[in-house]
Every structure is written in C-alpha cells, then in structure tokens.
C-alpha cells in the first residue's frame, strides 16, 4: 500500500505563498493539536498526525468527558478546537458554544440566533448543520435560514452578519463555510424546492458580497469563460448551461451547493460539487441539465470557473454531485500528480487531475451499483466521461408514473454527505457508505415557490442479495480504483471518518457506536455506544499533552429523518423512513458530544 | 460510627410474612443485582450490597455505555433493572424504554403515551417524573397528566390504565408510585394550584380504586380515626383538619403528596409526607392548616391513618413536608428501635419511632437554618413538637406585602425531593442538600381553578457568610443529630445519593458531575462530567458478573427551571431563576443515561 513516502503535508505546500486574514487558520490547520476546520484541512483529508492513540492502545480508550448540546435531531459536523477552546454547534436553532478545555468544558460563551422556525419545513433532510468554521479570531456560522454570521471567537459577539438566501423560496443552509484567503465562501441548499444553486464569497472582515457564481443559467451568472472554462479538457462554449435546459427551467433547476469545499491555494482554486436538477421527475426537464451534478474548480479570488466535470448528466435518481473532493499528491502512471478523488452519490469513485480536470479513474465503490455499466473513458468517444445508463434502471426511459424497481444505489447514494478520510501515510481512503437500493416512481409536479418540488415517490431497502445491512465502511485505492477491505454495517454509515498517524480509523454508526478500526486491515479495535446515533464526523485534538477524540451523537440526517422528524409513513422523508425504520430499535434522538482519551 | 453489626436487610424482615402479587418485587429488591424500585428498597435506603466497585478502585471507573432518552428538560428518578432488562423513563411526555442489557442496550420496546401538552404549564417545578415502578411482571407509570398505566414488563402492552386526577384544576404528577402487596399507591401534585392533596390505592391487577385518603378536610375523606390516629402520641380528635382552617379554605388547601413513599410490611404501614398549604401567603389561611406539612403513617390495606406528625404548622415559607422517610432499625438510648429519619425542607432532620410516631431527634442539618431556633422537645409543653419561629424571619408576622429578607433555607428547603441514602454498614445518612436563602414577600391572591395560587414573590441566593456555594453534600448521624462531614458544592445537590457496601457514596451535581466519595470521610474518589446537569438519582446493578452504576443527566427540576423552561427573569420559576442563573455557564439541557463500570 505505501507506494512512496509521505510528501509535504497539505497545508505546508501553500503556507509560504499567502499573506491573508486567514494565515492564522493555516497555522492552526498545520498544528495537529488543533481541529481548526471541519474538513481537517483544506484538502478534506480528515487526517491527524497525532498518534498517542494508536492501533496498539486504542482498545483502552475511555470516555473522558461529555457535553449535551441542549438540542435534539441530527447532529452533523464536529466541534472545532482552537487553543484551549472548543467550539460546538447544534442543528437548528444553530446554537454555538465556546467551551473551556482547561476548565472541565465550562461554557465561555453561547450564541443562540433567533431564527424563524418556518425554515424547518423547507429543509429537505433534517435540520442539520455541518458546523462552524474558524479564521482570524472569528467563528463563522451559516444558519439554517441562510444568515451568515461572523462571531468574535473570544466573546461570541457578532462582528458582522449577512443574509445569503431567502428561505421563503426554499433557500436554506446546512453546510459549513470555507474561510479562505480574505473570503468566506458559502453554498446554498434547496434542490428539493427548485432553488437555483449558487456559491457566494463574502469579505472575511466585513461580510460584503465579493462575487456569486450560479450553478446554472446564463454565462455571466455562472462566472464562466466559454473559452477558458473547460469540461474534460474542452472549452465549455457559450451558453453551455442554457443550451442544456428547456426554456426557463434553469431558473428553478436546482444544482445546489450544500456539500463540502476544498481549496488548493497553490493553484488558487477551490472545489465543490453541485446537486440534483429539480424536479426529481426527469421527464419534466429534458437535456443534460448543466451544470447540475458537476464538480467545479473555481478561482478563489474571482469565482471564475476553471473546469467542470458533470458526473451524472440529466439525473434520473437524485444523485446529487455535492460530495467532498479530496485533494492528494500521488504518483499516477509513474508521474506525481495533483489529484482530486471523490466518492459520488451515483456509486462511482472518481480520480481526477485537479489542475486540469482530466478524468483518470471512474470505478464503482460498491459492486451492487447497477444503474450504470461504468463511465466511457475513451477520450475520443462522443460520450467520453459519461456514465453508460442501464435501460432497466432508467427512470427517464421507463417514464413518468412508472415505478422503476431495484435501482442501486438509492437516491441517498452509495455515499451521501458523510465525508471520507484520507491517510497520506497509507495512501488509502476510508469511506463511509450506503448499501441501499430503491424503487423510484417519477410523477408530474408543478412549481410553487417555497413548496416541495420533488416529483417522485421512493422506497428504500437494503441492497438485495448482499449481507442484509444498509452500509459498509470501506478502504479504497484511488489509483487502481478498487476496494481494499469492507466492513458490513447494519445501517448506512452516516458519520464522517477520521484517519490518524496512529494507524487507526474512526467512524460512527447510526446505532450510536463510535468504532475504531485498523487502518491496514479494517479490524475492529474499539467500540463504544454513545448516547444516540452518530451522523457527526469524528475529530481529534491534543490538549495539555493528551490526545482526545471527539464526536457528536444525535441521530438524524436524511437516513435518520424518520426518527428525527417523527415520521412513520415508509414513503415519507423522501423515501427514507421505511428503509431505516429499524433504527428506532437501537437509538433515540439526542445531541451530545462524547470525548475519548486513553486512561491517565 | 459502627455502633453494632448490621441487622437483617430491610426486605428480609418482611419477606416471610407476605404472599401477594408483589412477592416478585420483594424477591427482586432483595437481590442486589437488580434495581427494582426507585428507592432501592421499601425502606428508602438507596443502598446496595454490591461491592465490586469500592473505595479502593472507584477511581478507575469508566463509562461503559450511554443512552439518550430523546427528551430534554429535567430527568429525575433513575432506571430500574429487572433481570436482563433496564427500564428508562423520561420527563413529559413520559416515554418508557425497555433496554436489553444483553444486547448493547437495544430497545426491546418503547411506550410513548399521548398526553395533552396543556399539562406542562400546570406543573410547578419542571416537567420531571421520578420514575417507573415494577411489580409482578408489570411496569407502573404515573404520567404528568395523572394517568396511571400498568404495562406488561415484557412487551410494553398496556394492561390497565386509570385517571387519578384532573389537570384542568392543576392536578398533575411527578412522583413514582409505590407497588405494595396487592396495591399501587400513588400521590398527586398541585400545591401551587390549590390542589387538595390525596393518596390513592389502586388494585395492582385491575387498576380499580381501593381507597383514597385526603391530606386535609373532613375525617371521612382523610381516613382518620379521631381516637386511634395519633399526633405525637395523642389522639388527633374529631375534625382535626377542619378545625385548623377557616371556612372552606381546606378545599383548596394544598398538602399534596408528590414525594417518596416507604413501607414497613411487618407493621403493615406505609409512610409519606404532605406538602405546603395553599397559598404561599400565610395571611390568607389562618390556623395550623392541618394536615399539610405532615409525615403520615397509614395502613397499607385500608389507608387508615395510624399517626401523623406536622413538622411545620401554618407554613410561611413553602417548606413542603414531602421528603422521603428513611426506615432503619438502630439502637437508640440503649434500645433497638424501628426508626424513621427524614431530612425536612424546613432544615430540620427528624428521627422518630416509626411504629408510634414518637419524636426522638429534631436538629438542623445545615447550621445556617435561621427561621427557627429548634423544636420544642418537652412532651409536657403546650408547644411540644412545634418549631419555635424566629419573628424576624416570620413572613406571617411581618405580614402581607412585606419583603422578609435573609430567610434560611429558601423555599426549596435545606433539602427538596433529592433523596438521601442510608448505609446500614456505616449507619450514616448521606444527604444531598441546598445551601440557599431567600427573600419572601407574600401578597393576596385569589383562587381560579387551574391557575397558579401562589401569592408570594421570592428571590433566592447562596447562604450568606458561608462558602459561597448553594449546596452541601453531608453525612448525618441520626442518633446524635449531627453532621459528620460536609462537602461544599457550587450548586444545590439536586441528585439522589447512592451508598454501597463498597464504602462508596455516589451523587450527581447540577453542573453534571457524577461524584464518588468515601463513605467514611467524604473524600472525593472519582468525578466524571456527564452530558448535562444531574438531578437524577444514582443507582447500581450487576449484569453478567459486572457491577454497573447508572445515572440520568438532564438539568431541570425546580433548581434548574431557568434552563429547563428557558426563563430569565430572576423572580420567575417561583424565585429560583435568579439564584441558579450561573448554571448556564456549566451545562445545557439534556436527557441521557450514563452507565459506569470498572475496566474489563
Ligand atoms: O438538494 C439539496 O439542496 C439538498 C440539500 C441537503 C441538505 O442541505 O442537507 C441534502 C440533499 N439535497 C440531499 O439530496 C441529501 O441526500 C441530503 C442528505 C442530507 C443529510 O444531511 O443527511 N442532506 C441532504
Ligand atoms: O406542591 C406541590 O404539589 C409541588 C409539586 C412538586 C412537583 O410535583 O414536582 C414540587 C413542589 N411542590 C415543590 O414545592 C418543590 O419544591 C419541588 C421541587 C421539585 C423538583 O422536582 O425539583 N418539584 C417540586
């Protein structure tokens, strides 16, 4: 597995080249004692150099302390640690706590925004929030109602706030923000409400809007250059989005931007993906629906697009393309490349050149994926880069009001928002996955602002003829495009993974276990039943010379929506309620941080 | 301290004499591996013979597993353990979970009653519930809305249910029930709504009402015998209650019965106390207001009263007399006596003969208590058994609309519902206490059914000229009436204590710590910060050969009402909000079970 020794750490690569308000953040990200950004670093590695807790001793792990957030429903994201302070956020109403690590977690300050609860029913997939961000002495919170707030990290005082979207038309937020250079880059949710996705940069000091780039629509709105913005190496040309929609449909066309963001400061690029086209009924929106379902590389300063790659043209299954892009430097075909690896909802794991947008690998990361036979990898082909669709599982080909059955994966994908980790030490990706299939029946729906614009009835169930469970936790080789090992799980693994230099990989389960497995073999080394199902992401930090591992419990998210929102009709929750009904035998709602350490 | 060796365990005394539906419960209570009743046993000892966890090794304690209840606000009471099953309850809406201890706490069944949320505003002191009871294969839940439900312990199916009170006139419930012989004995809350207290026995198998005894009113309603029911050895005489009230005031006179119950099956008696007279404005209800503020011994089968003792005649401070009565067999003045010891809200600890109702000891269990100079102990005195009131702190003498300041203790007493533990091994009582004083200004109030009938404005603060904190955890010698040691605490200790044969005493703090101290010295041996403030009671059990200690977190109760109900006006929450405001620097709402064990 260890093809060559570890290169420079992600951040060190660019630290010398910047002199911005977020130098402080870069220093913090470089210091493995901190957990300064939700994603671990700009490269989305979720890897820590800390190794006090390691494969030898992780079996002795203990709970060191705990903290109840005072909020129920799904707790995604993780705390941050900056110095002696831990920042803990909650789902709606998006409380932020600053806890004193030197004083038994005493609450230094608490920020509780006043938000109109009317935003709750326009959140598609639970009232989750994927966490606050830190830079330059500020904590950035992007609320459910799309207000972006900068707080003084020491006092919790509001430094600036700005309204990014309009919940009355279904614009909401669940994502964390990306503080990079002198900007805070933020996305938007609402693909199930016909929201037209956009990404916006605000000035990190004032909150002033610097630029906004839509995912679809006119070139000017999209911040694209028909000549210089490329798709698989070719210029996208004029009106590349408008040309792929009928009439005005792009105006309510989705492509929201609620996933994880990465940055390569050397290239001055940031990366993210766009979500599903609206509605879920493909018959209502002929065309490729560009640039939904697309990974995008954009200039940090201007927002101008450098390259796009559309994973799932004309989506027929709700395979949002928002999953995280993990940036690595690895040898590929004998050459060191700057890579981008992503585990897409559609069940394919892509390895790309992140500078050029060249597609290098596209392989299924769950063998049950059946809607496609794979991606056309022939650069000279007409359908280069397109997934080949299997007619039987094409909800577009089967048509409206036809129930297409047995599609794998289900709409929530082989992986949803739950982020993977990458260990530069093992050069392996550790990926929380879903092992769920579905029936999907599209129907005609009309658009009303602020009302669901879904147009499909779904039901979900464990992948048939498999181990019976709804998830796997896998190790992935992104160079050869293959699974190295796979741990079957009863439910989807909806928690984010953490890899460490101690050769341990951590993840949480929907039943509520924190699990530690060996990075090389997947062997389970430790498990602990936390208060509630885990959909948070595991993080680690060091304080007073001791390594800690922390994770939020609080079942919910799309997978846990039945429990979180108290739904029982199997088709409710966009089809997830039935599939995950058994979850209520294992856990109840919660909202707790559990922090682990080795015995003193 | 060890005056003589341990007598028979509480239950063994009577096990031979009964053959009732709850024989099963007695067997379970006698087995220290179980935690079969909220109070540990019928004698309210909260003591366990288990000693795997002991003073030597408790410092190594670890969290074994956790469970989120899915409900926020104050979690009083504790789980029960019967065999392989743990029963966990919640505050309103009073969910009950049966958890499989052999299967990582998997949920065997969940019972969630449908209750009208209108009951919430008529609960005086948070939406707490002090737990379910077990007997004869049934789990008994007494809901907030006063519905008493018997569930099949194996399936959660409802076997019978009965409505005990009427929330529309302010009758609610927070207490656990007492299953004894063929009855389930239940109390009522609502002293702040002019509810006239009562205790009711239902048939354990059918739920049929067997008898009901009011705390005040006509003799027939009260189930008293003017000749044979005694007060301090003398017959109470005819109309003993009516004579102590003006006109019809007894009809809205309080004396509710929301505390802990004890039973002595050899004597066929059960014991409990009655709460404050309504209103809190003493000027509005001249007289002794009998039999509020009274400890009562009644026949289990008939409800007929054997003896009463009124601790605080004509209450002027809201010193409800409902605290637990702890039954012991100890030597007193060279003679073995069947004793009853109680730590009253009014700041006095009473030791009594529980067969005759003779008063043996009455001493302050916090030296700051200042409203009384003590109890007249001269049997020949006119005022025998009465506390001598200090004029300066008499809100009755100072009159309506006068703010009497500096009264100690505050209305929530030197101890409120948080139950003490007794170790037969050390013959010491371990008592969670409040160290809080108050200003109290009575005002005229008129009665409207279902509306608060309080009539006093309070503010609370830490006992002046003391250690600055609001609580102490003390060890008490009930024979000599003296404090053996005292641990100062920042906040009131609102959690129930547990004593074990391992010479360890456990209690929780409002900040959220579970603490273990040495039974002999009070030395702190272990502390762990649970997710939320602890107002639950610590319990212990053994499973698969391993001893566990469990406690519910979830800040609230009267002390935590500011956090629990989101109140900020210092005088709100019947005066508790201001005093406990600093609690929000330490903890947030929760609802979690934390279970501890030694390392494997
Ligand atoms: O299209 C959208 O705007 C949008 C938003 C969100 C969200 O903001 O959480 C999710 C999804 N889609 C979605 O498709 C999805 O699977 C999903 C899962 C989750 C989650 O947090 O568990 N959110 C979302
Ligand atoms: O008079 C009553 O009926 C009544 C009821 C209750 C209750 O049911 O919780 C409390 C009280 N009074 C009370 O005085 C009091 O101090 C109190 C504390 C608590 C608690 O659970 O923290 N309940 C109650």
mmCIF file of C-alpha atoms in Angstrom, chain A residues 60-72 97 103-108 110 490 513 526-532 563 583-594 599, chain B residues 60-72 97 103-108 110 490 513 526-532 563 583-594 599:
data_model
loop_
_atom_site.group_PDB
_atom_site.id
_atom_site.type_symbol
_atom_site.label_atom_id
_atom_site.label_comp_id
_atom_site.label_asym_id
_atom_site.label_seq_id
_atom_site.Cartn_x
_atom_site.Cartn_y
_atom_site.Cartn_z
ATOM 1 C CA UNK A 60 -8.135 1.033 26.068
ATOM 2 C CA UNK A 61 -9.933 4.188 25.019
ATOM 3 C CA UNK A 62 -12.245 5.727 27.628
ATOM 4 C CA UNK A 63 -14.797 8.441 27.672
ATOM 5 C CA UNK A 64 -13.054 11.500 29.097
ATOM 6 C CA UNK A 65 -15.984 13.912 29.220
ATOM 7 C CA UNK A 66 -19.298 14.638 27.598
ATOM 8 C CA UNK A 67 -21.484 17.609 26.781
ATOM 9 C CA UNK A 68 -25.145 17.806 25.936
ATOM 10 C CA UNK A 69 -25.912 20.449 23.325
ATOM 11 C CA UNK A 70 -29.450 21.012 24.570
ATOM 12 C CA UNK A 71 -30.841 20.324 21.078
ATOM 13 C CA UNK A 72 -32.292 17.129 19.642
ATOM 14 C CA UNK A 97 -20.965 27.079 22.427
ATOM 15 C CA UNK A 103 -11.854 24.143 32.918
ATOM 16 C CA UNK A 104 -13.867 20.938 32.507
ATOM 17 C CA UNK A 105 -15.689 22.252 29.474
ATOM 18 C CA UNK A 106 -17.166 25.285 31.217
ATOM 19 C CA UNK A 107 -19.193 27.388 28.823
ATOM 20 C CA UNK A 108 -17.225 30.545 27.925
ATOM 21 C CA UNK A 110 -23.093 30.710 23.974
ATOM 22 C CA UNK A 490 -26.419 -2.853 9.672
ATOM 23 C CA UNK A 513 -21.295 3.274 18.163
ATOM 24 C CA UNK A 526 -12.654 -0.497 19.839
ATOM 25 C CA UNK A 527 -16.329 0.287 20.021
ATOM 26 C CA UNK A 528 -18.396 2.383 22.390
ATOM 27 C CA UNK A 529 -22.138 3.015 22.424
ATOM 28 C CA UNK A 530 -22.635 6.770 22.558
ATOM 29 C CA UNK A 531 -25.995 8.203 23.661
ATOM 30 C CA UNK A 532 -27.578 8.468 20.214
ATOM 31 C CA UNK A 563 -36.675 9.353 13.987
ATOM 32 C CA UNK A 583 -33.251 2.325 13.625
ATOM 33 C CA UNK A 584 -35.794 3.044 16.354
ATOM 34 C CA UNK A 585 -34.917 -0.322 17.890
ATOM 35 C CA UNK A 586 -31.415 0.938 18.571
ATOM 36 C CA UNK A 587 -31.437 4.593 19.410
ATOM 37 C CA UNK A 588 -33.460 7.666 20.231
ATOM 38 C CA UNK A 589 -32.929 11.334 19.471
ATOM 39 C CA UNK A 590 -30.002 13.040 21.100
ATOM 40 C CA UNK A 591 -27.481 15.812 20.895
ATOM 41 C CA UNK A 592 -24.286 15.057 22.757
ATOM 42 C CA UNK A 593 -20.590 15.384 22.384
ATOM 43 C CA UNK A 594 -18.551 12.446 23.637
ATOM 44 C CA UNK A 599 -6.608 6.324 30.699
ATOM 45 C CA UNK B 60 -10.711 3.661 37.855
ATOM 46 C CA UNK B 61 -14.382 3.870 36.950
ATOM 47 C CA UNK B 62 -15.161 4.231 33.239
ATOM 48 C CA UNK B 63 -18.188 4.964 31.184
ATOM 49 C CA UNK B 64 -19.459 1.623 29.921
ATOM 50 C CA UNK B 65 -22.328 2.798 27.757
ATOM 51 C CA UNK B 66 -24.773 5.620 27.311
ATOM 52 C CA UNK B 67 -28.307 6.165 26.102
ATOM 53 C CA UNK B 68 -30.062 9.318 25.018
ATOM 54 C CA UNK B 69 -33.709 9.404 26.040
ATOM 55 C CA UNK B 70 -34.739 11.659 23.176
ATOM 56 C CA UNK B 71 -36.271 14.161 25.619
ATOM 57 C CA UNK B 72 -34.827 17.356 27.059
ATOM 58 C CA UNK B 97 -37.941 2.338 27.179
ATOM 59 C CA UNK B 103 -27.607 -6.711 23.632
ATOM 60 C CA UNK B 104 -25.823 -3.389 23.973
ATOM 61 C CA UNK B 105 -28.921 -1.638 25.250
ATOM 62 C CA UNK B 106 -31.059 -2.461 22.230
ATOM 63 C CA UNK B 107 -34.587 -1.134 22.620
ATOM 64 C CA UNK B 108 -36.938 -4.033 23.355
ATOM 65 C CA UNK B 110 -40.869 1.827 23.817
ATOM 66 C CA UNK B 490 -21.255 25.326 43.977
ATOM 67 C CA UNK B 513 -20.567 15.623 37.541
ATOM 68 C CA UNK B 526 -13.866 9.930 41.340
ATOM 69 C CA UNK B 527 -15.639 12.506 39.220
ATOM 70 C CA UNK B 528 -16.896 12.455 35.652
ATOM 71 C CA UNK B 529 -18.618 15.196 33.677
ATOM 72 C CA UNK B 530 -21.788 13.716 32.230
ATOM 73 C CA UNK B 531 -23.547 15.433 29.314
ATOM 74 C CA UNK B 532 -25.915 17.598 31.339
ATOM 75 C CA UNK B 563 -32.550 26.430 31.972
ATOM 76 C CA UNK B 583 -25.842 27.204 35.929
ATOM 77 C CA UNK B 584 -25.989 28.135 32.249
ATOM 78 C CA UNK B 585 -22.211 28.634 32.361
ATOM 79 C CA UNK B 586 -21.783 24.946 33.095
ATOM 80 C CA UNK B 587 -24.374 22.911 31.323
ATOM 81 C CA UNK B 588 -27.176 22.812 28.784
ATOM 82 C CA UNK B 589 -30.353 20.774 28.605
ATOM 83 C CA UNK B 590 -30.025 17.064 28.123
ATOM 84 C CA UNK B 591 -31.579 13.681 28.663
ATOM 85 C CA UNK B 592 -29.029 10.886 28.847
ATOM 86 C CA UNK B 593 -28.266 7.817 30.811
ATOM 87 C CA UNK B 594 -24.599 7.239 31.598
ATOM 88 C CA UNK B 599 -12.332 -1.562 33.182
#
